[in-house]
XYZ file of C-alpha atoms in Angstrom:
238
model
C 0.000 0.000 0.000
C 2.770 2.416 0.977
C 5.566 1.160 -1.265
C 4.524 2.620 -4.636
C 3.586 6.121 -3.375
C 6.740 6.437 -1.259
C 8.990 5.261 -4.086
C 7.470 7.838 -6.411
C 7.874 10.498 -3.731
C 11.635 10.002 -3.967
C 11.523 11.505 -7.483
C 10.615 15.070 -6.377
C 13.068 14.707 -3.468
C 15.788 13.899 -6.007
C 14.663 16.924 -8.070
C 15.112 19.165 -5.016
C 18.627 17.764 -4.518
C 19.377 18.344 -8.199
C 18.242 21.966 -7.942
C 20.721 22.507 -5.120
C 23.488 20.909 -7.168
C 22.653 23.153 -10.124
C 22.732 26.225 -7.869
C 26.128 25.136 -6.576
C 27.542 25.025 -10.111
C 25.748 27.895 -11.813
C 22.342 29.553 -11.519
C 20.614 29.536 -14.951
C 20.232 32.838 -16.791
C 17.063 34.937 -16.502
C 15.540 34.024 -19.881
C 16.260 30.308 -19.469
C 14.825 30.359 -15.950
C 11.698 32.195 -17.119
C 11.132 29.757 -19.987
C 11.421 26.667 -17.824
C 9.264 28.200 -15.089
C 6.571 28.782 -17.718
C 7.008 25.149 -18.794
C 6.614 23.920 -15.232
C 3.588 26.181 -14.730
C 1.919 24.661 -17.806
C 2.430 21.128 -16.495
C 1.215 21.954 -12.976
C -1.822 23.879 -14.262
C -2.726 20.950 -16.510
C -2.531 18.603 -13.526
C -5.099 20.711 -11.683
C -7.355 21.543 -14.640
C -7.382 18.098 -16.275
C -6.632 15.554 -13.580
C -8.057 16.964 -10.355
C -10.966 19.360 -10.914
C -13.117 17.452 -13.472
C -12.853 14.147 -11.617
C -13.799 15.458 -8.181
C -16.649 17.605 -9.490
C -18.063 14.554 -11.226
C -17.805 12.245 -8.210
C -18.899 14.570 -5.370
C -19.456 18.243 -6.321
C -20.305 19.743 -2.909
C -17.377 18.208 -0.952
C -15.052 19.169 -3.823
C -16.226 22.790 -3.628
C -15.771 22.799 0.157
C -12.244 21.398 -0.237
C -11.519 24.014 -2.890
C -12.706 26.835 -0.610
C -10.657 25.496 2.296
C -7.618 25.322 0.022
C -7.991 29.019 -0.821
C -8.020 29.931 2.878
C -5.015 27.741 3.736
C -2.813 28.791 0.808
C -3.378 32.503 1.304
C -2.790 32.087 5.040
C 0.551 30.489 4.161
C 1.261 33.385 1.818
C 0.580 35.844 4.632
C 2.971 33.959 6.925
C 5.626 33.778 4.221
C 5.384 37.494 3.391
C 5.557 38.403 7.089
C 8.618 36.183 7.551
C 10.382 37.792 4.590
C 9.645 41.293 5.883
C 11.025 40.425 9.336
C 14.162 38.975 7.779
C 14.681 42.135 5.682
C 14.225 44.413 8.693
C 16.809 42.444 10.655
C 19.185 42.260 7.724
C 19.150 38.466 7.759
C 20.243 36.672 4.588
C 18.032 33.690 5.382
C 14.428 33.771 6.617
C 13.694 30.869 8.959
C 9.983 31.676 8.755
C 10.069 31.409 4.960
C 11.872 28.075 5.153
C 9.270 26.750 7.619
C 6.470 27.903 5.310
C 8.043 26.076 2.364
C 8.357 22.957 4.520
C 4.631 23.130 5.332
C 3.844 23.590 1.637
C 5.941 20.536 0.738
C 4.168 18.505 3.437
C 0.784 19.495 1.967
C 2.058 18.478 -1.479
C 2.843 15.069 -0.008
C -0.662 14.669 1.416
C -2.137 15.564 -1.983
C 0.226 13.103 -3.666
C -0.793 10.362 -1.238
C -4.439 11.149 -1.961
C -3.726 10.920 -5.678
C -2.195 7.458 -5.384
C -5.021 6.319 -3.105
C -7.548 7.515 -5.651
C -5.804 6.064 -8.729
C -2.220 5.123 -9.634
C -2.325 7.198 -12.834
C -3.408 10.269 -10.894
C -0.532 9.733 -8.478
C 2.033 9.383 -11.262
C 0.838 12.523 -13.035
C 0.880 14.499 -9.790
C 4.422 13.240 -9.182
C 5.516 14.731 -12.507
C 3.956 18.094 -11.641
C 5.457 18.174 -8.129
C 8.878 17.206 -9.471
C 8.944 20.261 -11.723
C 7.743 22.405 -8.826
C 10.601 21.258 -6.599
C 13.226 21.955 -9.246
C 12.444 25.663 -9.156
C 11.449 26.072 -5.546
C 14.732 24.340 -4.722
C 16.669 26.838 -6.829
C 14.897 29.716 -5.070
C 15.620 28.282 -1.619
C 19.276 27.671 -2.454
C 19.582 31.264 -3.646
C 18.601 32.537 -0.163
C 21.604 30.892 1.493
C 24.489 33.202 2.415
C 26.972 30.409 1.677
C 27.901 28.868 -1.664
C 29.101 25.628 -0.049
C 27.776 22.791 -2.273
C 26.759 20.596 0.675
C 24.584 23.370 2.132
C 22.997 24.272 -1.211
C 22.029 20.634 -1.749
C 21.084 19.835 1.855
C 18.534 22.624 2.416
C 16.123 21.949 -0.502
C 16.580 18.191 -0.056
C 15.795 18.396 3.648
C 12.655 20.420 2.960
C 11.566 17.958 0.271
C 11.765 15.119 2.805
C 8.613 16.581 4.403
C 6.854 15.380 1.259
C 7.554 11.769 2.218
C 5.863 12.266 5.582
C 2.907 13.976 3.932
C 2.547 11.171 1.391
C 2.606 8.507 4.107
C -0.038 10.426 6.074
C -2.197 10.890 2.982
C -2.109 7.185 2.162
C -2.770 6.170 5.785
C -5.705 8.533 6.234
C -7.341 8.121 2.846
C -7.052 4.425 2.071
C -10.653 3.244 1.886
C -11.980 6.811 2.213
C -15.423 7.605 0.805
C -15.869 9.497 -2.452
C -16.943 12.733 -0.697
C -13.830 12.738 1.507
C -11.546 11.996 -1.433
C -13.247 14.708 -3.511
C -12.720 17.267 -0.731
C -9.013 16.423 -0.393
C -8.364 16.480 -4.146
C -10.357 19.718 -4.476
C -8.040 21.148 -1.826
C -5.109 19.812 -3.844
C -6.331 21.547 -6.979
C -6.071 24.905 -5.195
C -2.550 24.069 -4.001
C -1.496 23.457 -7.596
C -3.295 26.479 -9.045
C -1.827 28.712 -6.345
C 1.622 27.459 -7.232
C 1.055 28.403 -10.878
C -0.549 31.825 -10.416
C 1.245 33.112 -7.322
C 4.654 31.460 -7.575
C 5.848 30.103 -10.917
C 4.299 32.665 -13.278
C 5.003 35.621 -10.989
C 8.664 34.669 -10.681
C 8.879 33.880 -14.400
C 7.643 37.357 -15.322
C 10.052 38.935 -12.858
C 12.889 37.242 -14.748
C 11.807 38.867 -17.997
C 8.891 37.963 -20.236
C 9.442 36.873 -23.849
C 7.207 35.303 -26.491
C 9.282 32.118 -26.343
C 9.013 31.974 -22.559
C 5.237 32.417 -22.655
C 4.922 29.760 -25.367
C 6.608 27.205 -23.120
C 3.610 27.413 -20.766
C 1.462 25.859 -23.492
C 4.223 23.420 -24.390
C 4.134 22.245 -20.771
C 0.362 21.883 -20.917
C 0.663 19.888 -24.146
C 3.382 17.667 -22.672
C 1.064 16.832 -19.781
C -1.716 15.896 -22.215
C 0.641 13.614 -24.141
C 1.887 11.925 -20.955
C -1.677 11.431 -19.724
C -2.706 9.832 -23.004
C 0.380 7.616 -23.006
C -0.428 6.358 -19.498
C -4.091 5.832 -20.417
C -3.279 3.504 -23.337
Protein backbone atom coordinates (compact mmCIF):
# COMPACT_ATOMS: atom_id res chain seq x y z
CA UNK A 1 0.00 0.00 0.00
CA UNK A 2 2.77 2.42 0.98
CA UNK A 3 5.57 1.16 -1.27
CA UNK A 4 4.52 2.62 -4.64
CA UNK A 5 3.59 6.12 -3.37
CA UNK A 6 6.74 6.44 -1.26
CA UNK A 7 8.99 5.26 -4.09
CA UNK A 8 7.47 7.84 -6.41
CA UNK A 9 7.87 10.50 -3.73
CA UNK A 10 11.64 10.00 -3.97
CA UNK A 11 11.52 11.51 -7.48
CA UNK A 12 10.61 15.07 -6.38
CA UNK A 13 13.07 14.71 -3.47
CA UNK A 14 15.79 13.90 -6.01
CA UNK A 15 14.66 16.92 -8.07
CA UNK A 16 15.11 19.16 -5.02
CA UNK A 17 18.63 17.76 -4.52
CA UNK A 18 19.38 18.34 -8.20
CA UNK A 19 18.24 21.97 -7.94
CA UNK A 20 20.72 22.51 -5.12
CA UNK A 21 23.49 20.91 -7.17
CA UNK A 22 22.65 23.15 -10.12
CA UNK A 23 22.73 26.23 -7.87
CA UNK A 24 26.13 25.14 -6.58
CA UNK A 25 27.54 25.03 -10.11
CA UNK A 26 25.75 27.89 -11.81
CA UNK A 27 22.34 29.55 -11.52
CA UNK A 28 20.61 29.54 -14.95
CA UNK A 29 20.23 32.84 -16.79
CA UNK A 30 17.06 34.94 -16.50
CA UNK A 31 15.54 34.02 -19.88
CA UNK A 32 16.26 30.31 -19.47
CA UNK A 33 14.83 30.36 -15.95
CA UNK A 34 11.70 32.20 -17.12
CA UNK A 35 11.13 29.76 -19.99
CA UNK A 36 11.42 26.67 -17.82
CA UNK A 37 9.26 28.20 -15.09
CA UNK A 38 6.57 28.78 -17.72
CA UNK A 39 7.01 25.15 -18.79
CA UNK A 40 6.61 23.92 -15.23
CA UNK A 41 3.59 26.18 -14.73
CA UNK A 42 1.92 24.66 -17.81
CA UNK A 43 2.43 21.13 -16.50
CA UNK A 44 1.22 21.95 -12.98
CA UNK A 45 -1.82 23.88 -14.26
CA UNK A 46 -2.73 20.95 -16.51
CA UNK A 47 -2.53 18.60 -13.53
CA UNK A 48 -5.10 20.71 -11.68
CA UNK A 49 -7.36 21.54 -14.64
CA UNK A 50 -7.38 18.10 -16.28
CA UNK A 51 -6.63 15.55 -13.58
CA UNK A 52 -8.06 16.96 -10.36
CA UNK A 53 -10.97 19.36 -10.91
CA UNK A 54 -13.12 17.45 -13.47
CA UNK A 55 -12.85 14.15 -11.62
CA UNK A 56 -13.80 15.46 -8.18
CA UNK A 57 -16.65 17.60 -9.49
CA UNK A 58 -18.06 14.55 -11.23
CA UNK A 59 -17.81 12.24 -8.21
CA UNK A 60 -18.90 14.57 -5.37
CA UNK A 61 -19.46 18.24 -6.32
CA UNK A 62 -20.30 19.74 -2.91
CA UNK A 63 -17.38 18.21 -0.95
CA UNK A 64 -15.05 19.17 -3.82
CA UNK A 65 -16.23 22.79 -3.63
CA UNK A 66 -15.77 22.80 0.16
CA UNK A 67 -12.24 21.40 -0.24
CA UNK A 68 -11.52 24.01 -2.89
CA UNK A 69 -12.71 26.83 -0.61
CA UNK A 70 -10.66 25.50 2.30
CA UNK A 71 -7.62 25.32 0.02
CA UNK A 72 -7.99 29.02 -0.82
CA UNK A 73 -8.02 29.93 2.88
CA UNK A 74 -5.02 27.74 3.74
CA UNK A 75 -2.81 28.79 0.81
CA UNK A 76 -3.38 32.50 1.30
CA UNK A 77 -2.79 32.09 5.04
CA UNK A 78 0.55 30.49 4.16
CA UNK A 79 1.26 33.38 1.82
CA UNK A 80 0.58 35.84 4.63
CA UNK A 81 2.97 33.96 6.93
CA UNK A 82 5.63 33.78 4.22
CA UNK A 83 5.38 37.49 3.39
CA UNK A 84 5.56 38.40 7.09
CA UNK A 85 8.62 36.18 7.55
CA UNK A 86 10.38 37.79 4.59
CA UNK A 87 9.64 41.29 5.88
CA UNK A 88 11.03 40.42 9.34
CA UNK A 89 14.16 38.98 7.78
CA UNK A 90 14.68 42.13 5.68
CA UNK A 91 14.23 44.41 8.69
CA UNK A 92 16.81 42.44 10.66
CA UNK A 93 19.19 42.26 7.72
CA UNK A 94 19.15 38.47 7.76
CA UNK A 95 20.24 36.67 4.59
CA UNK A 96 18.03 33.69 5.38
CA UNK A 97 14.43 33.77 6.62
CA UNK A 98 13.69 30.87 8.96
CA UNK A 99 9.98 31.68 8.75
CA UNK A 100 10.07 31.41 4.96
CA UNK A 101 11.87 28.07 5.15
CA UNK A 102 9.27 26.75 7.62
CA UNK A 103 6.47 27.90 5.31
CA UNK A 104 8.04 26.08 2.36
CA UNK A 105 8.36 22.96 4.52
CA UNK A 106 4.63 23.13 5.33
CA UNK A 107 3.84 23.59 1.64
CA UNK A 108 5.94 20.54 0.74
CA UNK A 109 4.17 18.51 3.44
CA UNK A 110 0.78 19.49 1.97
CA UNK A 111 2.06 18.48 -1.48
CA UNK A 112 2.84 15.07 -0.01
CA UNK A 113 -0.66 14.67 1.42
CA UNK A 114 -2.14 15.56 -1.98
CA UNK A 115 0.23 13.10 -3.67
CA UNK A 116 -0.79 10.36 -1.24
CA UNK A 117 -4.44 11.15 -1.96
CA UNK A 118 -3.73 10.92 -5.68
CA UNK A 119 -2.19 7.46 -5.38
CA UNK A 120 -5.02 6.32 -3.11
CA UNK A 121 -7.55 7.51 -5.65
CA UNK A 122 -5.80 6.06 -8.73
CA UNK A 123 -2.22 5.12 -9.63
CA UNK A 124 -2.33 7.20 -12.83
CA UNK A 125 -3.41 10.27 -10.89
CA UNK A 126 -0.53 9.73 -8.48
CA UNK A 127 2.03 9.38 -11.26
CA UNK A 128 0.84 12.52 -13.04
CA UNK A 129 0.88 14.50 -9.79
CA UNK A 130 4.42 13.24 -9.18
CA UNK A 131 5.52 14.73 -12.51
CA UNK A 132 3.96 18.09 -11.64
CA UNK A 133 5.46 18.17 -8.13
CA UNK A 134 8.88 17.21 -9.47
CA UNK A 135 8.94 20.26 -11.72
CA UNK A 136 7.74 22.40 -8.83
CA UNK A 137 10.60 21.26 -6.60
CA UNK A 138 13.23 21.96 -9.25
CA UNK A 139 12.44 25.66 -9.16
CA UNK A 140 11.45 26.07 -5.55
CA UNK A 141 14.73 24.34 -4.72
CA UNK A 142 16.67 26.84 -6.83
CA UNK A 143 14.90 29.72 -5.07
CA UNK A 144 15.62 28.28 -1.62
CA UNK A 145 19.28 27.67 -2.45
CA UNK A 146 19.58 31.26 -3.65
CA UNK A 147 18.60 32.54 -0.16
CA UNK A 148 21.60 30.89 1.49
CA UNK A 149 24.49 33.20 2.42
CA UNK A 150 26.97 30.41 1.68
CA UNK A 151 27.90 28.87 -1.66
CA UNK A 152 29.10 25.63 -0.05
CA UNK A 153 27.78 22.79 -2.27
CA UNK A 154 26.76 20.60 0.67
CA UNK A 155 24.58 23.37 2.13
CA UNK A 156 23.00 24.27 -1.21
CA UNK A 157 22.03 20.63 -1.75
CA UNK A 158 21.08 19.84 1.86
CA UNK A 159 18.53 22.62 2.42
CA UNK A 160 16.12 21.95 -0.50
CA UNK A 161 16.58 18.19 -0.06
CA UNK A 162 15.79 18.40 3.65
CA UNK A 163 12.66 20.42 2.96
CA UNK A 164 11.57 17.96 0.27
CA UNK A 165 11.76 15.12 2.81
CA UNK A 166 8.61 16.58 4.40
CA UNK A 167 6.85 15.38 1.26
CA UNK A 168 7.55 11.77 2.22
CA UNK A 169 5.86 12.27 5.58
CA UNK A 170 2.91 13.98 3.93
CA UNK A 171 2.55 11.17 1.39
CA UNK A 172 2.61 8.51 4.11
CA UNK A 173 -0.04 10.43 6.07
CA UNK A 174 -2.20 10.89 2.98
CA UNK A 175 -2.11 7.18 2.16
CA UNK A 176 -2.77 6.17 5.78
CA UNK A 177 -5.71 8.53 6.23
CA UNK A 178 -7.34 8.12 2.85
CA UNK A 179 -7.05 4.43 2.07
CA UNK A 180 -10.65 3.24 1.89
CA UNK A 181 -11.98 6.81 2.21
CA UNK A 182 -15.42 7.61 0.81
CA UNK A 183 -15.87 9.50 -2.45
CA UNK A 184 -16.94 12.73 -0.70
CA UNK A 185 -13.83 12.74 1.51
CA UNK A 186 -11.55 12.00 -1.43
CA UNK A 187 -13.25 14.71 -3.51
CA UNK A 188 -12.72 17.27 -0.73
CA UNK A 189 -9.01 16.42 -0.39
CA UNK A 190 -8.36 16.48 -4.15
CA UNK A 191 -10.36 19.72 -4.48
CA UNK A 192 -8.04 21.15 -1.83
CA UNK A 193 -5.11 19.81 -3.84
CA UNK A 194 -6.33 21.55 -6.98
CA UNK A 195 -6.07 24.91 -5.20
CA UNK A 196 -2.55 24.07 -4.00
CA UNK A 197 -1.50 23.46 -7.60
CA UNK A 198 -3.29 26.48 -9.05
CA UNK A 199 -1.83 28.71 -6.35
CA UNK A 200 1.62 27.46 -7.23
CA UNK A 201 1.06 28.40 -10.88
CA UNK A 202 -0.55 31.83 -10.42
CA UNK A 203 1.24 33.11 -7.32
CA UNK A 204 4.65 31.46 -7.57
CA UNK A 205 5.85 30.10 -10.92
CA UNK A 206 4.30 32.67 -13.28
CA UNK A 207 5.00 35.62 -10.99
CA UNK A 208 8.66 34.67 -10.68
CA UNK A 209 8.88 33.88 -14.40
CA UNK A 210 7.64 37.36 -15.32
CA UNK A 211 10.05 38.94 -12.86
CA UNK A 212 12.89 37.24 -14.75
CA UNK A 213 11.81 38.87 -18.00
CA UNK A 214 8.89 37.96 -20.24
CA UNK A 215 9.44 36.87 -23.85
CA UNK A 216 7.21 35.30 -26.49
CA UNK A 217 9.28 32.12 -26.34
CA UNK A 218 9.01 31.97 -22.56
CA UNK A 219 5.24 32.42 -22.66
CA UNK A 220 4.92 29.76 -25.37
CA UNK A 221 6.61 27.20 -23.12
CA UNK A 222 3.61 27.41 -20.77
CA UNK A 223 1.46 25.86 -23.49
CA UNK A 224 4.22 23.42 -24.39
CA UNK A 225 4.13 22.24 -20.77
CA UNK A 226 0.36 21.88 -20.92
CA UNK A 227 0.66 19.89 -24.15
CA UNK A 228 3.38 17.67 -22.67
CA UNK A 229 1.06 16.83 -19.78
CA UNK A 230 -1.72 15.90 -22.22
CA UNK A 231 0.64 13.61 -24.14
CA UNK A 232 1.89 11.92 -20.96
CA UNK A 233 -1.68 11.43 -19.72
CA UNK A 234 -2.71 9.83 -23.00
CA UNK A 235 0.38 7.62 -23.01
CA UNK A 236 -0.43 6.36 -19.50
CA UNK A 237 -4.09 5.83 -20.42
CA UNK A 238 -3.28 3.50 -23.34
